[in-house]
Short mmCIF file of N, CA and C in Angstrom, two decimals:
data_model
loop_
_atom_site.label_atom_id
_atom_site.label_comp_id
_atom_site.label_asym_id
_atom_site.label_seq_id
_atom_site.Cartn_x
_atom_site.Cartn_y
_atom_site.Cartn_z
N MET A 1 89.38 101.40 80.37
CA MET A 1 90.72 101.45 79.85
C MET A 1 90.99 100.12 79.16
N TRP A 2 91.53 100.22 77.96
CA TRP A 2 91.75 99.05 77.12
C TRP A 2 93.22 98.97 76.74
N ASN A 3 93.66 97.75 76.36
CA ASN A 3 95.03 97.54 75.94
C ASN A 3 95.05 96.57 74.76
N ALA A 4 96.04 96.74 73.88
CA ALA A 4 96.23 95.81 72.76
C ALA A 4 97.72 95.79 72.41
N PRO A 5 98.21 94.66 71.90
CA PRO A 5 99.62 94.59 71.53
C PRO A 5 99.97 95.46 70.32
N THR A 6 99.00 95.65 69.42
CA THR A 6 99.19 96.50 68.24
C THR A 6 97.95 97.37 68.09
N LEU A 7 98.03 98.36 67.22
CA LEU A 7 96.91 99.28 67.04
C LEU A 7 95.63 98.54 66.67
N ASN A 8 95.74 97.58 65.77
CA ASN A 8 94.55 96.84 65.32
C ASN A 8 94.43 95.47 65.97
N GLY A 9 95.27 95.20 66.97
CA GLY A 9 95.23 93.91 67.66
C GLY A 9 93.99 93.76 68.52
N GLU A 10 93.83 92.57 69.07
CA GLU A 10 92.69 92.30 69.94
C GLU A 10 92.79 93.15 71.20
N ARG A 11 91.74 93.93 71.47
CA ARG A 11 91.73 94.81 72.64
C ARG A 11 91.11 94.10 73.83
N THR A 12 91.72 94.33 75.00
CA THR A 12 91.23 93.75 76.24
C THR A 12 90.93 94.88 77.21
N GLN A 13 89.74 94.86 77.81
CA GLN A 13 89.45 95.86 78.83
C GLN A 13 90.21 95.45 80.09
N VAL A 14 91.20 96.25 80.48
CA VAL A 14 92.09 95.88 81.57
C VAL A 14 91.76 96.55 82.89
N ALA A 15 90.89 97.56 82.88
CA ALA A 15 90.56 98.24 84.13
C ALA A 15 89.35 99.13 83.94
N TYR A 16 88.78 99.53 85.07
CA TYR A 16 87.71 100.52 85.11
C TYR A 16 88.30 101.77 85.75
N VAL A 17 87.94 102.92 85.25
CA VAL A 17 88.48 104.16 85.81
C VAL A 17 87.34 105.07 86.26
N GLN A 18 87.58 105.79 87.35
CA GLN A 18 86.61 106.76 87.83
C GLN A 18 87.04 108.17 87.46
N SER A 19 88.33 108.36 87.26
CA SER A 19 88.83 109.66 86.82
C SER A 19 90.13 109.43 86.06
N ILE A 20 90.42 110.36 85.17
CA ILE A 20 91.62 110.27 84.34
C ILE A 20 92.36 111.59 84.46
N PRO A 21 93.65 111.55 84.79
CA PRO A 21 94.41 112.80 84.86
C PRO A 21 94.60 113.35 83.44
N ALA A 22 95.13 114.55 83.36
CA ALA A 22 95.39 115.16 82.05
C ALA A 22 96.28 114.23 81.23
N LEU A 23 95.82 113.88 80.03
CA LEU A 23 96.60 112.99 79.18
C LEU A 23 97.78 113.70 78.54
N LYS A 24 97.63 114.99 78.31
CA LYS A 24 98.75 115.75 77.76
C LYS A 24 98.62 117.20 78.20
N GLN A 25 99.75 117.81 78.42
CA GLN A 25 99.80 119.22 78.81
C GLN A 25 100.02 120.07 77.57
N ALA A 26 99.82 121.36 77.71
CA ALA A 26 100.09 122.28 76.61
C ALA A 26 101.59 122.27 76.30
N LYS A 27 101.93 122.57 75.07
CA LYS A 27 103.33 122.64 74.68
C LYS A 27 104.01 123.78 75.43
N GLU A 28 105.29 123.59 75.73
CA GLU A 28 106.04 124.64 76.41
C GLU A 28 106.27 125.81 75.46
N ALA A 29 106.34 127.00 76.03
CA ALA A 29 106.58 128.20 75.22
C ALA A 29 108.08 128.37 74.99
N ILE A 30 108.42 128.80 73.79
CA ILE A 30 109.79 129.19 73.47
C ILE A 30 109.79 130.70 73.35
N THR A 31 110.62 131.35 74.13
CA THR A 31 110.69 132.81 74.11
C THR A 31 111.87 133.24 73.24
N TYR A 32 111.64 134.25 72.40
CA TYR A 32 112.71 134.76 71.56
C TYR A 32 112.62 136.27 71.46
N ASN A 33 113.70 136.87 71.01
CA ASN A 33 113.77 138.32 70.85
C ASN A 33 114.71 138.63 69.70
N ALA A 34 114.61 139.82 69.16
CA ALA A 34 115.50 140.28 68.09
C ALA A 34 115.74 141.77 68.30
N LEU A 35 116.78 142.28 67.68
CA LEU A 35 117.14 143.69 67.86
C LEU A 35 116.03 144.63 67.41
N ASP A 36 115.28 144.27 66.39
CA ASP A 36 114.24 145.17 65.89
C ASP A 36 112.88 144.95 66.55
N LEU A 37 112.79 144.12 67.58
CA LEU A 37 111.55 143.92 68.32
C LEU A 37 111.59 144.72 69.61
N ASN A 38 110.46 145.32 69.98
CA ASN A 38 110.38 146.09 71.22
C ASN A 38 110.19 145.20 72.45
N GLU A 39 109.71 143.99 72.24
CA GLU A 39 109.48 143.09 73.36
C GLU A 39 109.67 141.65 72.92
N GLU A 40 109.80 140.77 73.90
CA GLU A 40 109.97 139.35 73.60
C GLU A 40 108.70 138.79 72.95
N GLN A 41 108.88 137.75 72.17
CA GLN A 41 107.79 137.03 71.53
C GLN A 41 107.83 135.58 72.01
N GLN A 42 106.74 134.85 71.78
CA GLN A 42 106.70 133.44 72.14
C GLN A 42 106.14 132.62 70.99
N ALA A 43 106.59 131.39 70.93
CA ALA A 43 106.07 130.42 69.96
C ALA A 43 105.87 129.09 70.69
N LYS A 44 105.03 128.25 70.12
CA LYS A 44 104.83 126.93 70.72
C LYS A 44 106.09 126.10 70.53
N GLY A 45 106.48 125.43 71.60
CA GLY A 45 107.63 124.53 71.54
C GLY A 45 107.16 123.09 71.47
N SER A 46 107.76 122.24 72.27
CA SER A 46 107.37 120.83 72.28
C SER A 46 106.82 120.46 73.66
N ARG A 47 106.16 119.31 73.70
CA ARG A 47 105.62 118.82 74.97
C ARG A 47 106.71 118.05 75.70
N LYS A 48 106.70 118.15 77.00
CA LYS A 48 107.62 117.36 77.82
C LYS A 48 107.12 115.92 77.87
N ALA A 49 108.06 115.00 78.02
CA ALA A 49 107.68 113.60 78.24
C ALA A 49 107.02 113.51 79.61
N GLU A 50 105.93 112.79 79.69
CA GLU A 50 105.18 112.70 80.94
C GLU A 50 104.79 111.26 81.21
N THR A 51 104.70 110.94 82.48
CA THR A 51 104.11 109.66 82.87
C THR A 51 102.71 109.95 83.41
N LEU A 52 101.84 109.00 83.24
CA LEU A 52 100.47 109.13 83.74
C LEU A 52 100.27 108.12 84.86
N THR A 53 99.77 108.57 85.98
CA THR A 53 99.40 107.65 87.06
C THR A 53 97.89 107.73 87.22
N ILE A 54 97.24 106.59 86.99
CA ILE A 54 95.78 106.55 86.97
C ILE A 54 95.30 105.56 88.03
N PRO A 55 94.43 106.00 88.96
CA PRO A 55 93.84 105.04 89.89
C PRO A 55 92.82 104.19 89.14
N ILE A 56 92.90 102.88 89.32
CA ILE A 56 92.01 101.98 88.58
C ILE A 56 91.30 101.01 89.52
N LEU A 57 90.15 100.55 89.09
CA LEU A 57 89.40 99.48 89.74
C LEU A 57 89.47 98.28 88.80
N PHE A 58 89.54 97.08 89.35
CA PHE A 58 89.76 95.94 88.48
C PHE A 58 89.22 94.66 89.10
N THR A 59 89.08 93.64 88.25
CA THR A 59 88.76 92.30 88.71
C THR A 59 90.07 91.52 88.81
N GLU A 60 90.02 90.35 89.39
CA GLU A 60 91.24 89.54 89.52
C GLU A 60 91.82 89.20 88.15
N ASN A 61 90.97 88.85 87.18
CA ASN A 61 91.46 88.53 85.83
C ASN A 61 92.13 89.74 85.20
N GLN A 62 91.55 90.93 85.40
CA GLN A 62 92.17 92.14 84.86
C GLN A 62 93.52 92.39 85.53
N HIS A 63 93.61 92.15 86.84
CA HIS A 63 94.88 92.33 87.53
C HIS A 63 95.95 91.39 86.95
N ASP A 64 95.56 90.15 86.69
CA ASP A 64 96.51 89.19 86.12
C ASP A 64 97.05 89.69 84.78
N LYS A 65 96.17 90.24 83.94
CA LYS A 65 96.59 90.77 82.63
C LYS A 65 97.51 91.98 82.83
N LEU A 66 97.16 92.88 83.75
CA LEU A 66 97.99 94.06 84.00
C LEU A 66 99.36 93.66 84.54
N LYS A 67 99.40 92.69 85.42
CA LYS A 67 100.69 92.23 85.97
C LYS A 67 101.55 91.64 84.85
N GLU A 68 100.92 90.88 83.97
CA GLU A 68 101.63 90.31 82.82
C GLU A 68 102.22 91.43 81.95
N LEU A 69 101.44 92.47 81.70
CA LEU A 69 101.92 93.60 80.90
C LEU A 69 103.06 94.32 81.60
N ALA A 70 102.93 94.55 82.91
CA ALA A 70 103.97 95.26 83.66
C ALA A 70 105.26 94.45 83.70
N ASP A 71 105.15 93.15 83.88
CA ASP A 71 106.34 92.30 83.95
C ASP A 71 107.04 92.15 82.60
N ALA A 72 106.30 92.33 81.50
CA ALA A 72 106.88 92.16 80.16
C ALA A 72 107.84 93.29 79.79
N ASN A 73 107.67 94.47 80.39
CA ASN A 73 108.52 95.63 80.06
C ASN A 73 108.54 95.95 78.57
N ASN A 74 107.38 95.91 77.94
CA ASN A 74 107.25 96.23 76.52
C ASN A 74 106.17 97.29 76.33
N ASP A 75 106.35 98.10 75.30
CA ASP A 75 105.30 99.05 74.95
C ASP A 75 104.14 98.31 74.30
N SER A 76 102.95 98.80 74.55
CA SER A 76 101.75 98.30 73.88
C SER A 76 100.82 99.49 73.72
N TYR A 77 99.72 99.27 73.04
CA TYR A 77 98.75 100.36 72.82
C TYR A 77 97.77 100.42 73.98
N TRP A 78 97.49 101.64 74.42
CA TRP A 78 96.54 101.91 75.49
C TRP A 78 95.44 102.79 74.92
N PHE A 79 94.19 102.47 75.27
CA PHE A 79 93.03 103.19 74.77
C PHE A 79 92.18 103.64 75.95
N ILE A 80 91.82 104.90 75.94
CA ILE A 80 90.90 105.42 76.95
C ILE A 80 89.68 105.91 76.20
N LYS A 81 88.60 105.13 76.31
CA LYS A 81 87.38 105.39 75.57
C LYS A 81 86.38 106.08 76.48
N LEU A 82 85.88 107.22 76.05
CA LEU A 82 84.87 107.93 76.84
C LEU A 82 83.54 107.17 76.77
N PRO A 83 82.63 107.42 77.70
CA PRO A 83 81.35 106.70 77.70
C PRO A 83 80.58 106.88 76.39
N ASP A 84 79.89 105.83 75.97
CA ASP A 84 79.11 105.88 74.73
C ASP A 84 78.09 107.01 74.74
N ALA A 85 77.57 107.36 75.91
CA ALA A 85 76.56 108.43 76.01
C ALA A 85 77.11 109.78 75.58
N THR A 86 78.43 109.94 75.53
CA THR A 86 79.03 111.22 75.14
C THR A 86 79.19 111.35 73.63
N ALA A 87 78.94 110.29 72.88
CA ALA A 87 79.18 110.29 71.44
C ALA A 87 78.04 110.93 70.67
N SER A 88 78.38 111.73 69.66
CA SER A 88 77.35 112.28 68.79
C SER A 88 76.90 111.23 67.77
N GLU A 89 77.78 110.27 67.46
CA GLU A 89 77.43 109.16 66.58
C GLU A 89 77.45 107.88 67.41
N ALA A 90 76.35 107.15 67.40
CA ALA A 90 76.21 105.96 68.25
C ALA A 90 77.39 105.01 68.08
N GLY A 91 77.94 104.58 69.21
CA GLY A 91 79.03 103.61 69.19
C GLY A 91 80.40 104.17 68.86
N LYS A 92 80.51 105.49 68.71
CA LYS A 92 81.80 106.07 68.35
C LYS A 92 82.17 107.22 69.29
N PRO A 93 82.34 106.92 70.58
CA PRO A 93 82.75 107.98 71.50
C PRO A 93 84.22 108.35 71.27
N LEU A 94 84.58 109.52 71.71
CA LEU A 94 85.96 109.97 71.60
C LEU A 94 86.85 108.98 72.34
N THR A 95 87.91 108.54 71.68
CA THR A 95 88.84 107.57 72.24
C THR A 95 90.25 108.11 72.09
N PHE A 96 90.98 108.17 73.20
CA PHE A 96 92.38 108.60 73.18
C PHE A 96 93.24 107.35 73.18
N TYR A 97 94.35 107.39 72.43
CA TYR A 97 95.22 106.23 72.40
C TYR A 97 96.68 106.64 72.22
N PHE A 98 97.57 105.77 72.70
CA PHE A 98 99.01 106.03 72.68
C PHE A 98 99.73 104.74 73.01
N THR A 99 101.04 104.72 72.80
CA THR A 99 101.83 103.57 73.22
C THR A 99 102.53 103.90 74.53
N ALA A 100 102.67 102.87 75.36
CA ALA A 100 103.32 103.07 76.66
C ALA A 100 103.68 101.72 77.27
N ASP A 101 104.65 101.75 78.17
CA ASP A 101 104.94 100.63 79.05
C ASP A 101 104.20 100.94 80.35
N CYS A 102 104.05 99.98 81.23
CA CYS A 102 103.28 100.24 82.45
C CYS A 102 103.93 99.59 83.67
N ASP A 103 103.52 100.06 84.83
CA ASP A 103 103.90 99.47 86.10
C ASP A 103 102.72 99.63 87.05
N LEU A 104 102.64 98.77 88.05
CA LEU A 104 101.52 98.78 88.99
C LEU A 104 102.00 99.12 90.39
N GLY A 105 101.15 99.82 91.13
CA GLY A 105 101.38 100.11 92.54
C GLY A 105 100.09 99.88 93.29
N MET A 106 100.14 99.15 94.38
CA MET A 106 98.93 98.86 95.14
C MET A 106 98.38 100.12 95.79
N ASP A 107 97.08 100.16 95.91
CA ASP A 107 96.39 101.24 96.61
C ASP A 107 95.82 100.63 97.89
N ALA A 108 95.19 101.44 98.68
CA ALA A 108 94.59 100.96 99.93
C ALA A 108 93.51 99.92 99.64
N ILE A 109 93.43 98.93 100.50
CA ILE A 109 92.38 97.92 100.40
C ILE A 109 91.43 98.14 101.56
N GLU A 110 90.13 98.28 101.25
CA GLU A 110 89.15 98.56 102.28
C GLU A 110 88.09 97.46 102.32
N ILE A 111 87.50 97.25 103.48
CA ILE A 111 86.43 96.27 103.63
C ILE A 111 85.27 96.69 102.73
N GLY A 112 84.79 95.75 101.93
CA GLY A 112 83.65 96.02 101.07
C GLY A 112 83.99 96.85 99.84
N GLY A 113 85.24 97.22 99.68
CA GLY A 113 85.63 98.04 98.53
C GLY A 113 86.09 97.19 97.37
N MET A 114 86.11 97.78 96.19
CA MET A 114 86.64 97.08 95.02
C MET A 114 88.16 97.08 95.12
N LEU A 115 88.77 96.17 94.38
CA LEU A 115 90.22 96.14 94.31
C LEU A 115 90.70 97.38 93.57
N GLN A 116 91.69 98.05 94.12
CA GLN A 116 92.19 99.28 93.53
C GLN A 116 93.71 99.23 93.43
N GLU A 117 94.22 99.77 92.35
CA GLU A 117 95.66 99.92 92.15
C GLU A 117 95.88 101.25 91.45
N ASN A 118 97.13 101.65 91.41
CA ASN A 118 97.53 102.78 90.58
C ASN A 118 98.37 102.21 89.46
N ILE A 119 97.99 102.53 88.23
CA ILE A 119 98.80 102.11 87.09
C ILE A 119 99.56 103.34 86.61
N THR A 120 100.85 103.17 86.39
CA THR A 120 101.66 104.24 85.84
C THR A 120 102.00 103.86 84.41
N LEU A 121 101.70 104.77 83.49
CA LEU A 121 101.97 104.55 82.07
C LEU A 121 103.12 105.45 81.65
N TYR A 122 104.14 104.84 81.06
CA TYR A 122 105.32 105.56 80.58
C TYR A 122 105.16 105.73 79.07
N ARG A 123 104.58 106.87 78.68
CA ARG A 123 104.23 107.11 77.28
C ARG A 123 105.46 107.14 76.38
N SER A 124 105.34 106.50 75.21
CA SER A 124 106.41 106.52 74.23
C SER A 124 105.93 107.05 72.88
N SER A 125 104.74 107.62 72.86
CA SER A 125 104.21 108.24 71.64
C SER A 125 103.31 109.39 72.04
N GLU A 126 102.93 110.17 71.05
CA GLU A 126 101.99 111.25 71.35
C GLU A 126 100.60 110.67 71.59
N VAL A 127 99.76 111.44 72.26
CA VAL A 127 98.38 111.03 72.50
C VAL A 127 97.57 111.43 71.27
N LEU A 128 96.94 110.44 70.64
CA LEU A 128 96.11 110.68 69.47
C LEU A 128 94.66 110.44 69.86
N GLU A 129 93.74 110.86 69.00
CA GLU A 129 92.33 110.63 69.30
C GLU A 129 91.58 110.22 68.05
N SER A 130 90.50 109.48 68.26
CA SER A 130 89.65 109.05 67.16
C SER A 130 88.23 108.93 67.67
N LYS A 131 87.30 108.82 66.75
CA LYS A 131 85.89 108.58 67.10
C LYS A 131 85.73 107.06 67.12
N GLY A 132 85.55 106.49 68.29
CA GLY A 132 85.56 105.04 68.43
C GLY A 132 87.01 104.55 68.40
N PHE A 133 87.19 103.25 68.45
CA PHE A 133 88.54 102.71 68.39
C PHE A 133 89.14 102.98 67.01
N PRO A 134 90.43 103.32 66.94
CA PRO A 134 91.06 103.56 65.64
C PRO A 134 91.15 102.26 64.85
N VAL A 135 91.14 102.37 63.53
CA VAL A 135 91.21 101.18 62.69
C VAL A 135 92.55 101.04 61.98
N SER A 136 93.29 102.12 61.83
CA SER A 136 94.63 102.03 61.23
C SER A 136 95.42 103.25 61.65
N GLU A 137 96.72 103.19 61.46
CA GLU A 137 97.59 104.29 61.89
C GLU A 137 97.90 105.22 60.75
#
C-alpha cells in the first residue's frame, strides 16, 4: 500500500497488506415502472460512499508516516498495487488508486508477531485503476 500527497507526487510505501477488502461495491439498482410496462424495470444507480478498513503490517517508520497522515486530517492519494507477478507487462501490475483521509486503530500485539494495525480510509473519490502507477489524471 502506497501513499502520495498528489497523483504524481513522491510515493511512499506505508504498509504491507495480506488481504484487501472489496474496494468498491456494485452500483445500487434503481427500480422504476410505467403504466405501459407489465413489470418493474431496473437501471444502474450510484455507488454508496464507503469506508475501507484494511488490516496492515508495518515497520516503525511506516507507522510514524501513517500517524502523521492520520493526524493531518487531509485527503491524499492511496495506491494499492497488485504483485508484479500478476502483470502481463513487466513492471506494470494492476494498481487501484483513490483519494481518502485515514485513521488508525491498533490491532492485537502478539509475541514474535509483526506490528499490526487497522487503517480506515474515508474515500473522497471513485476508485480508478491503471497498469502500474498512474502518471497523470
